[in-house]
CSV table of C-alpha atoms in Angstrom, one decimal:
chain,number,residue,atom,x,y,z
A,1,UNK,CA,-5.2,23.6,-21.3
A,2,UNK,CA,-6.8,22.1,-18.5
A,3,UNK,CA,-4.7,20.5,-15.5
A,4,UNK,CA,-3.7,17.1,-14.9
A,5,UNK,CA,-3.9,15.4,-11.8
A,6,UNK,CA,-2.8,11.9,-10.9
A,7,UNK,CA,-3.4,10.3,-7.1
A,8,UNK,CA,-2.2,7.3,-6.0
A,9,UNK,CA,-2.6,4.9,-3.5
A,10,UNK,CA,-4.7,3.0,-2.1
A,11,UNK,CA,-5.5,-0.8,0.0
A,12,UNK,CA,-7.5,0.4,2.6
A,13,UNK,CA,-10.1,2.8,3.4
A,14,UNK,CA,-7.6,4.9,5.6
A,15,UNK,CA,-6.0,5.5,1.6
A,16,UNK,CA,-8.2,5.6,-0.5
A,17,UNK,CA,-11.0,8.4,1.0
A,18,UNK,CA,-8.2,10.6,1.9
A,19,UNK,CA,-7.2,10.7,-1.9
A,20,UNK,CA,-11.4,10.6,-2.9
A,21,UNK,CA,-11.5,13.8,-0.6
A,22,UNK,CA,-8.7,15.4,-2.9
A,23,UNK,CA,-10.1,14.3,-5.7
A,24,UNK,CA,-13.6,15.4,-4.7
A,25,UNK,CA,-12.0,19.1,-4.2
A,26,UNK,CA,-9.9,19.6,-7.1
A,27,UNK,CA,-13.3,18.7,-9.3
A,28,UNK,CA,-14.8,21.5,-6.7
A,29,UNK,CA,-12.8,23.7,-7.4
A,30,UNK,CA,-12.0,23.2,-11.3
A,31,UNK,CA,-14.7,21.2,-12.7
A,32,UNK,CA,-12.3,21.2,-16.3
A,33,UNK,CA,-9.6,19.1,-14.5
A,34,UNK,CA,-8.6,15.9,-15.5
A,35,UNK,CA,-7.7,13.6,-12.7
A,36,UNK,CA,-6.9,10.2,-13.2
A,37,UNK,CA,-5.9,7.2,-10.6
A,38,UNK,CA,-3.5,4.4,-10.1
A,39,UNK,CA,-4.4,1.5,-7.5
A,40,UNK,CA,-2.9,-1.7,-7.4
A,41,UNK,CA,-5.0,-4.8,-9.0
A,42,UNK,CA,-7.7,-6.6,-6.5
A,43,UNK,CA,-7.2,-4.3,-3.9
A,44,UNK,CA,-10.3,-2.0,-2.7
A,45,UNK,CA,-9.4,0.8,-4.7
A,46,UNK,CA,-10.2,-0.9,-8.1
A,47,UNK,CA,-13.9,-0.8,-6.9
A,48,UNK,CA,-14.6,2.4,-5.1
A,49,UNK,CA,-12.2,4.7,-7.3
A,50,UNK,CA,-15.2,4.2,-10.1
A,51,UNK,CA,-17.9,4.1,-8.3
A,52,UNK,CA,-16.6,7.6,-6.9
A,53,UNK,CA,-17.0,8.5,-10.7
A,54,UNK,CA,-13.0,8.4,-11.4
A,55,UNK,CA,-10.3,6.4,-13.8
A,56,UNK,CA,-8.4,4.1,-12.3
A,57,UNK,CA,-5.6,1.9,-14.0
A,58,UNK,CA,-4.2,-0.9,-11.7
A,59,UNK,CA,-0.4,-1.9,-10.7
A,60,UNK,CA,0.0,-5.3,-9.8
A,61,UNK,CA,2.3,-4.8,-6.9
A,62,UNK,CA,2.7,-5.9,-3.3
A,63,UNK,CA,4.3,-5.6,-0.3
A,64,UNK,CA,6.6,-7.8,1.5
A,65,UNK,CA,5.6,-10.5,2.7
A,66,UNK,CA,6.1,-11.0,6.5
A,67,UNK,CA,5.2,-14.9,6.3
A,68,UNK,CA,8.5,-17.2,6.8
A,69,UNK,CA,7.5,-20.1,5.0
A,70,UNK,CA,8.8,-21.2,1.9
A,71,UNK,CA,5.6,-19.9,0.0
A,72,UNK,CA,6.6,-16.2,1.6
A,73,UNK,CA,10.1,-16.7,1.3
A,74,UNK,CA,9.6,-17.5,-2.6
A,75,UNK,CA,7.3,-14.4,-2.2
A,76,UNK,CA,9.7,-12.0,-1.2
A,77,UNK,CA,12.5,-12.7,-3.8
A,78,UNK,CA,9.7,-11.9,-7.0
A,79,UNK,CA,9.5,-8.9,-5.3
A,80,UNK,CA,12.1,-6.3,-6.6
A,81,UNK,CA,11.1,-7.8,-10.3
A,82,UNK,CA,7.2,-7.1,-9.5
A,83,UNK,CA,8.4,-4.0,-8.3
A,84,UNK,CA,10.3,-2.8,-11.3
A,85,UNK,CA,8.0,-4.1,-13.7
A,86,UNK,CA,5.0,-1.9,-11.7
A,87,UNK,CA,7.6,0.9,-12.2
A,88,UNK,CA,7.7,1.0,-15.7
A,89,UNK,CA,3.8,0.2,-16.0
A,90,UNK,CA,3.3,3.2,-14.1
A,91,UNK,CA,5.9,5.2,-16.2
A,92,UNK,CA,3.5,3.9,-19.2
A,93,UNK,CA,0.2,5.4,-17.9
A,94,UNK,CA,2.2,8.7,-17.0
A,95,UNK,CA,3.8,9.1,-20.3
A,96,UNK,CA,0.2,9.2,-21.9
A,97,UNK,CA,-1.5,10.8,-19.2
A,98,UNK,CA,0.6,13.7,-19.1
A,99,UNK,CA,-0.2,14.9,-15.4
A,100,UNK,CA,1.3,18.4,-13.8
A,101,UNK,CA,1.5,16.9,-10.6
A,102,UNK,CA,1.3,13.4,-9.1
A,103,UNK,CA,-0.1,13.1,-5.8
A,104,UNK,CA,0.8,9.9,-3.3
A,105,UNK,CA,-1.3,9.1,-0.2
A,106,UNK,CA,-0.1,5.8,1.0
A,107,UNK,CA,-0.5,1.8,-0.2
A,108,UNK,CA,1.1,-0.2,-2.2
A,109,UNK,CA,0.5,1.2,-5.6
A,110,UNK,CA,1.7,4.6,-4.5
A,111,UNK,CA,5.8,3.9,-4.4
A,112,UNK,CA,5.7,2.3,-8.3
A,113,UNK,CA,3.6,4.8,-9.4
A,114,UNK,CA,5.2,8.2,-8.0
A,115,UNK,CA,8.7,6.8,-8.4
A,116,UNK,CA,8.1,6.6,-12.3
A,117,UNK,CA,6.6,10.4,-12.1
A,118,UNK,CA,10.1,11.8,-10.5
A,119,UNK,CA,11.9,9.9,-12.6
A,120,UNK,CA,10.0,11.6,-15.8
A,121,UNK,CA,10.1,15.1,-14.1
A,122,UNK,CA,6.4,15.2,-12.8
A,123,UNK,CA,6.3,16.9,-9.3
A,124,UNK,CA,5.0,15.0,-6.2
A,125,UNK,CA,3.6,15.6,-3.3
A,126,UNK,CA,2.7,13.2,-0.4
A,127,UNK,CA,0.0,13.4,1.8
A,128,UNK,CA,0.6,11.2,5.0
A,129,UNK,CA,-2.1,10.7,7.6
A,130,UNK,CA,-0.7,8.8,10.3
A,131,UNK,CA,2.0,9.8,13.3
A,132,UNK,CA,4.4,7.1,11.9
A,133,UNK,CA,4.6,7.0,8.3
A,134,UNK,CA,4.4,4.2,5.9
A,135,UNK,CA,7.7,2.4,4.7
A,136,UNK,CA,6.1,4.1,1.1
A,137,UNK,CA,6.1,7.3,2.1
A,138,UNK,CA,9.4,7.7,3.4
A,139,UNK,CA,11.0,5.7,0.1
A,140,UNK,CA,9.2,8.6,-1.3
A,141,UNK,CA,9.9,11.4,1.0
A,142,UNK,CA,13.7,12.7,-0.3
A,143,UNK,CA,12.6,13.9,-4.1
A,144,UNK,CA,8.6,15.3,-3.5
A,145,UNK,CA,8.5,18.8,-3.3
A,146,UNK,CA,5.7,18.8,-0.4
A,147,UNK,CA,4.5,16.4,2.5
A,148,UNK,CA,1.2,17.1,4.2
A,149,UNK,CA,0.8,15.5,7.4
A,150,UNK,CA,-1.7,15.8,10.3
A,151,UNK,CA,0.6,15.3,13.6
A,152,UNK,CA,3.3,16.8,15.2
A,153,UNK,CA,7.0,15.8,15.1
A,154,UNK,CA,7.4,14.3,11.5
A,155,UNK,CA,10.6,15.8,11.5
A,156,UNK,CA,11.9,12.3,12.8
A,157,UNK,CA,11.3,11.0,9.5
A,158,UNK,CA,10.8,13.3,6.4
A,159,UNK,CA,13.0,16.6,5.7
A,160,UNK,CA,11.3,19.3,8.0
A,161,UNK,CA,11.4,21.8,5.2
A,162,UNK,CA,9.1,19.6,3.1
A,163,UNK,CA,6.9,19.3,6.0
A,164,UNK,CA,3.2,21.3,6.2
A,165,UNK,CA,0.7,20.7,8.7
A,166,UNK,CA,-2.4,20.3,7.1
A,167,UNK,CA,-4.4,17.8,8.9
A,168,UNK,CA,-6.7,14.8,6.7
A,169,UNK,CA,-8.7,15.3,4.5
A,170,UNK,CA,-12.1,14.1,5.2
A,171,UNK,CA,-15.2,13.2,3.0
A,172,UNK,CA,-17.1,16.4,2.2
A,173,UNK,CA,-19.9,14.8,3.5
A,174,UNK,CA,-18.6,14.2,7.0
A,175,UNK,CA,-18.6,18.7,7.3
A,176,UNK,CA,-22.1,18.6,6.9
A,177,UNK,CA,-23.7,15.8,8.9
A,178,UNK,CA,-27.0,17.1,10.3
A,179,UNK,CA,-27.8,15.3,13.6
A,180,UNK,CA,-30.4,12.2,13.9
A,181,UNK,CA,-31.6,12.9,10.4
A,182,UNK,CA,-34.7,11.8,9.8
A,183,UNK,CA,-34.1,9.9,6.3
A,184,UNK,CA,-31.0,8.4,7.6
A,185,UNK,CA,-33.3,6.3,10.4
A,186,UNK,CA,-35.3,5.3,7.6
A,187,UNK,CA,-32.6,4.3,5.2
A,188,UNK,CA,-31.5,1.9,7.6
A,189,UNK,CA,-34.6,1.2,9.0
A,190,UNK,CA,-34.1,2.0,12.7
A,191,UNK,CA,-36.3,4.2,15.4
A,192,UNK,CA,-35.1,7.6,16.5
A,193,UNK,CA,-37.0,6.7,20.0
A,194,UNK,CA,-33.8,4.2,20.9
A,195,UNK,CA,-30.3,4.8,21.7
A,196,UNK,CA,-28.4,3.7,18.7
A,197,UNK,CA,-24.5,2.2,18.7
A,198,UNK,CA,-22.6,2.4,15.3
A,199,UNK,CA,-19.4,-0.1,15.1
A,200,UNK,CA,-17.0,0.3,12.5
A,201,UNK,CA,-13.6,-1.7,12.6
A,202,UNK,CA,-12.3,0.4,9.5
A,203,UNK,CA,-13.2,-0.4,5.7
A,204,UNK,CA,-11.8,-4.2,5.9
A,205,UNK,CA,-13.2,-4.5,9.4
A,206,UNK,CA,-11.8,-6.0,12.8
A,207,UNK,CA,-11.9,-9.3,14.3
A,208,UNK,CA,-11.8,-8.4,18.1
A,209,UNK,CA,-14.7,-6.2,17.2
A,210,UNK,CA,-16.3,-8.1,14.9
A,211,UNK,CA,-16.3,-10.9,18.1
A,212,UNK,CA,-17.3,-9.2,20.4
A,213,UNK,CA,-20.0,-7.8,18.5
A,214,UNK,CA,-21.4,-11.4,17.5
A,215,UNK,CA,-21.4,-12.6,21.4
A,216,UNK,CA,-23.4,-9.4,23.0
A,217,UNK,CA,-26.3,-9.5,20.0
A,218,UNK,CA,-28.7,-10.4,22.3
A,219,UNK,CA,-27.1,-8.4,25.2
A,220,UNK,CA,-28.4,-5.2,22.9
A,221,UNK,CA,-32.1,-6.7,22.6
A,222,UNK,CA,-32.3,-6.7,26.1
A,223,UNK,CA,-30.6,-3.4,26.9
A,224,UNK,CA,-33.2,-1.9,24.0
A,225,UNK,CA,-30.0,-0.4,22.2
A,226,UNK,CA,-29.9,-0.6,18.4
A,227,UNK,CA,-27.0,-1.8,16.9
A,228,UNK,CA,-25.1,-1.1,13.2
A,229,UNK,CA,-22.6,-3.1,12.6
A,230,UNK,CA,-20.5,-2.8,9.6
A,231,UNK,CA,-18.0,-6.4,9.8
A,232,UNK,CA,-16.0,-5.0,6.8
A,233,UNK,CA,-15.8,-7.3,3.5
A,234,UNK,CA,-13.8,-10.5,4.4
A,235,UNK,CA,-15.6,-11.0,8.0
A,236,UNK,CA,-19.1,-11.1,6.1
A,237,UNK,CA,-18.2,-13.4,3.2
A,238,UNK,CA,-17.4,-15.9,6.3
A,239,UNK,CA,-20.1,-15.0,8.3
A,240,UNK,CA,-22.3,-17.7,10.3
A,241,UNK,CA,-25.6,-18.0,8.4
A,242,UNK,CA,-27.2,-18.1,12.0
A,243,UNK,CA,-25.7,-14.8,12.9
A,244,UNK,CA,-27.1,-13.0,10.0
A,245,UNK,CA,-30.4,-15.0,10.7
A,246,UNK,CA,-30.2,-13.1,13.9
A,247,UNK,CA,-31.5,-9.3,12.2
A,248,UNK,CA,-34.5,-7.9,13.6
A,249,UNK,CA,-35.2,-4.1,14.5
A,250,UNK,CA,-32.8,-3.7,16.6
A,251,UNK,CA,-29.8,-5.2,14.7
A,252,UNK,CA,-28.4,-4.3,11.4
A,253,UNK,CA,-25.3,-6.3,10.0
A,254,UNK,CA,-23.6,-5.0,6.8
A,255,UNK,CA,-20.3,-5.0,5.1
A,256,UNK,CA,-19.7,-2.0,4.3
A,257,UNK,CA,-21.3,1.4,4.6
A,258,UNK,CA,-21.4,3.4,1.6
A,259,UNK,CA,-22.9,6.7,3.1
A,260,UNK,CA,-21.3,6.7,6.5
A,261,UNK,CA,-22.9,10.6,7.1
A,262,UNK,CA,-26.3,9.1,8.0
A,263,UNK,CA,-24.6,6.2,9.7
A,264,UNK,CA,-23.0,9.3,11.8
A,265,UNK,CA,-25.8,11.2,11.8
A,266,UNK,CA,-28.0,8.4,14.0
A,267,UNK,CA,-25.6,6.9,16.0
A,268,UNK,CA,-25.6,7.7,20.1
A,269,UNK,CA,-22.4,6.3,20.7
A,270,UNK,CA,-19.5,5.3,18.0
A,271,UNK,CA,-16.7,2.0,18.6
A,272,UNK,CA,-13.9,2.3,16.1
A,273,UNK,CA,-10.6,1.4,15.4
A,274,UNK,CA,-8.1,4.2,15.8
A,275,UNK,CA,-6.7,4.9,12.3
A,276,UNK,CA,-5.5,8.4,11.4
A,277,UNK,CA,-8.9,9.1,9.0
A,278,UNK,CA,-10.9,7.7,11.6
A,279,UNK,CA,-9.9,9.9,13.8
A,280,UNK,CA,-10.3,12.9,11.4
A,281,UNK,CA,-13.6,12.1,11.1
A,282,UNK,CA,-14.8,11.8,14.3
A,283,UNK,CA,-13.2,14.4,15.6
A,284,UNK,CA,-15.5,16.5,12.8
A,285,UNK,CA,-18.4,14.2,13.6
A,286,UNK,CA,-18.4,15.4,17.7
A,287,UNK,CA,-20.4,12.2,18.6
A,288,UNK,CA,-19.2,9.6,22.2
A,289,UNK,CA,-16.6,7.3,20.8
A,290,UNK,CA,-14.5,4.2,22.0
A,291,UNK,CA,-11.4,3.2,20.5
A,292,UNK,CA,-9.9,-0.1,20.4
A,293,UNK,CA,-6.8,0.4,18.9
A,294,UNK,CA,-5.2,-2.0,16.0
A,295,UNK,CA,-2.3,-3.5,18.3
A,296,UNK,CA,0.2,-4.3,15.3
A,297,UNK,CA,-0.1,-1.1,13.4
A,298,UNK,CA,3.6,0.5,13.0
A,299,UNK,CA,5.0,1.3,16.1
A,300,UNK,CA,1.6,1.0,18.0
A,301,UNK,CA,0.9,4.7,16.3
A,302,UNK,CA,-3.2,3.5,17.0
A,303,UNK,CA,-2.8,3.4,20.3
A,304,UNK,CA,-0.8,7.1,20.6
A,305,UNK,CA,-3.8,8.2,18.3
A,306,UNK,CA,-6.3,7.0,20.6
A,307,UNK,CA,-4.0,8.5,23.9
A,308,UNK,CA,-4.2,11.9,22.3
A,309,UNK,CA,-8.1,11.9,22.6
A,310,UNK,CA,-8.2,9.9,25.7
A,311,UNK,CA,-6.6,12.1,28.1
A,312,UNK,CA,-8.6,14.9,27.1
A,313,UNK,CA,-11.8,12.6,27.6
A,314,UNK,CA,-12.7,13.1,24.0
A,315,UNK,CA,-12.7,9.4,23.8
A,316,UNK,CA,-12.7,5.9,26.0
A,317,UNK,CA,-9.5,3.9,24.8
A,318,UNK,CA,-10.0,-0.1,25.3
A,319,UNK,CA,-6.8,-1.9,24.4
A,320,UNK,CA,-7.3,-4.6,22.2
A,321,UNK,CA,-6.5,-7.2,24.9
A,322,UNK,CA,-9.6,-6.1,26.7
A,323,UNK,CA,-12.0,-5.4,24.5
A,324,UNK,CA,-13.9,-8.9,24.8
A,325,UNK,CA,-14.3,-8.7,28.4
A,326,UNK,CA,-14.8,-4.7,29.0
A,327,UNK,CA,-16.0,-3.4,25.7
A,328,UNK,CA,-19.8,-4.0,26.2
A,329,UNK,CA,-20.3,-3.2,29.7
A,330,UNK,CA,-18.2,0.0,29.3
A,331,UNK,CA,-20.3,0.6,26.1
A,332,UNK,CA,-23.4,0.4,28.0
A,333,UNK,CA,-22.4,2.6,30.8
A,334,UNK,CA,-21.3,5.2,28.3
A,335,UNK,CA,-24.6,5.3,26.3
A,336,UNK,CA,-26.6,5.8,29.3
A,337,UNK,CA,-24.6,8.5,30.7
A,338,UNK,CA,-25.9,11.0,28.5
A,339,UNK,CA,-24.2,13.7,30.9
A,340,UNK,CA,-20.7,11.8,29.7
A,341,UNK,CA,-21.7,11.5,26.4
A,342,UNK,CA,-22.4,15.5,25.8
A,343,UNK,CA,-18.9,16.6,27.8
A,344,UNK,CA,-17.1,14.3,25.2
A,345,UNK,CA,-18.7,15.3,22.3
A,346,UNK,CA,-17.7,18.7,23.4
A,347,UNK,CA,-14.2,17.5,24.1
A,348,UNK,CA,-13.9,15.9,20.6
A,349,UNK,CA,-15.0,18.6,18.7
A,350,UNK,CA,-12.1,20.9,19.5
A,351,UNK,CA,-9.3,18.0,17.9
A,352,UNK,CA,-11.3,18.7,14.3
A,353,UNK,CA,-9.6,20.2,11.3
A,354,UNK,CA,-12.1,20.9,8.8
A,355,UNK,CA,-10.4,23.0,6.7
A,356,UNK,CA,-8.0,20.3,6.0
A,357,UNK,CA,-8.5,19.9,2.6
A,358,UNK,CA,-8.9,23.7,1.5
A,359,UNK,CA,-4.8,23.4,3.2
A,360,UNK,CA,-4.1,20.8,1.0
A,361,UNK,CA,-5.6,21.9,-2.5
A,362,UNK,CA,-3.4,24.6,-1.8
A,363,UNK,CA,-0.7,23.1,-1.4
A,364,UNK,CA,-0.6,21.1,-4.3
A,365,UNK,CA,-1.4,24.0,-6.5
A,366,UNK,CA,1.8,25.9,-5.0
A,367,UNK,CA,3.6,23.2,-6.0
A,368,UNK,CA,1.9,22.8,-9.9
A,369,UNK,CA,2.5,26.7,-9.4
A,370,UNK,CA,6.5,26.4,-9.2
């Protein structure tokens, strides 16, 4: 009989390709297994799960609400009945998928979902990417029989002998970029004989970058730099027609970028946020990169990610604070230092775990195992 997999999780890029990347490597390794998902309704994960090639069945479910109004307030109290009611959804599509194992990697959907499989006996395992976990994850972290992180000193927050370091898992893709591909400049229709910048605020983008971006367009024109700029979803539905009006062959505004390993593959310097996968990957990736941390992530754990790079010079850290006034010009320097730029892609290579995922296949199986 073949095995069963469920993953859940989900809201945000950070979720969802870390669970893809399981997925991706359980197929890999046993093409006959059956691996279904559970998201939560109108979140990301609805849409790239199936385009992945994957089932999904959504939970609608959400998290507290931090607002203070009445609207919020009103919010709030649904919330333990949305919550139970996700719990015995999920308890639904478990019953008649039948998994061995149920895997969690973080969102909303991911607490209803793998509460329902320990409370009808299905194993669990967690798979947590940042340095402070989720409020999900640590609901979660007391019944699962393994939690695979990627940093140090976890301990603080989930039983230690749950604990294995495994690092993220990262696209397959992203282990095999192969540098300033020739069809990548094509696909996005850009010259290998020019420096290139690629900004990515994470999958539902980032205002300060997304700002800064839209005041310097000109700035890169005139520096002869070309620019990729992926806004995420919500900053491009708003977008000023002007700015898009603005394209020419140096600049290339998008929403979203499905096949980020040619977006690697061209780009001379990288400006991301600091989220535990995008770190992960660009560690892998070995190209210059500047990190503007997300300041209200939990406990500031973007900025610690960013440190831990910084003060190896494996990346330039610009707090958030800053990065309107200093991100360009420290941008520009850093491109044109090519010097610079090869001692930190050096430096970054040597924080990369690419055998994350092999380390966490195995660990699931161990568990399906026992």
């Amino acid at each position: 009989m073949n095995k069963r997999y469920l993953i859940s999780g989900g809201g945000t890029g950070g979720h969802i390709f870390p669970a893809l990347a399981i997925a991706n490597k359980i197929k890999a390794v046993n093409p006959d297994a059956e691996i279904l998902f559970i998201g939560a309704n109108d979140k990301m994960e609805m849409q790239r799960v199936p385009e992945a090639g994957y089932n999904i069945k959504g939970l609608t479910i959400y998290g507290a609400s931090r607002d203070l109004s009445w609207a919020g307030i009103k919010k709030n109290a649904k919330l333990p009945f949305v919550l139970f009611k996700a719990i015995r959804d999920a308890k639904s599509i478990i019953k008649d998928f039948k998994p061995d194992i149920a895997i969690g990697v973080g969102g909303f959907a991911s607490g209803p979902a793998l509460k329902a499989a320990e409370q009808l006996g299905v194993p669990t395992l967690l798979q947590e990417q940042n340095s402070y976990p989720g409020v999900t994850n640590k609901m979660l972290a007391s019944k699962t029989k393994r939690i695979c992180v990627a940093y140090d000193g976890l301990e603080k927050y989930f039983p230690a002998e749950k604990i294995v370091k495994t690092g993220n898992p990262v696209r397959a893709e992203i282990l095999h970029i192969e540098n300033k591909n020739a069809k990548a400049y094509q696909y996005f229709n850009f010259v290998p004989d020019k420096k290139l910048v690629l900004v990515v605020g994470g999958s539902l983008g980032a205002r300060t970058l997304n700002e800064t971006m839209a005041a310097h367009l000109d700035d890169f024109r005139k520096a002869d730099v070309q620019l990729l700029w992926q806004t995420g979803e919500q900053f491009f539905r708003n977008i000023d027609s002007k700015l898009l009006a603005e394209q020419d062959e140096y600049i290339r505004i998008v929403p979203f970028i499905k096949n980020m390993y040619d977006a690697y593959s061209i780009a001379d310097v990288i400006v991301s946020r600091a989220g535990a996968l995008a770190i992960s990957e660009l560690s892998i990736v070995g190209k210059p990169v500047i990190l503007v941390p997300f300041p209200y992530a939990a406990e500031d754990h973007q900025t610690f990610n960013a440190k831990a790079l910084s003060t190896h010079d494996a990346a330039v850290l610009i707090p958030d604070s800053e990065a309107k006034e200093t991100l360009y010009p420290t941008l520009m320097e850093l491109i044109h230092d090519d010097a610079h730029c090869a001692q930190m892609s050096e430096n970054i290579l040597r924080f990369a775990k690419p055998e994350a995922i092999q380390s966490i296949y195995d660990e699931i199986e161990k568990v399906i195992a026992r």
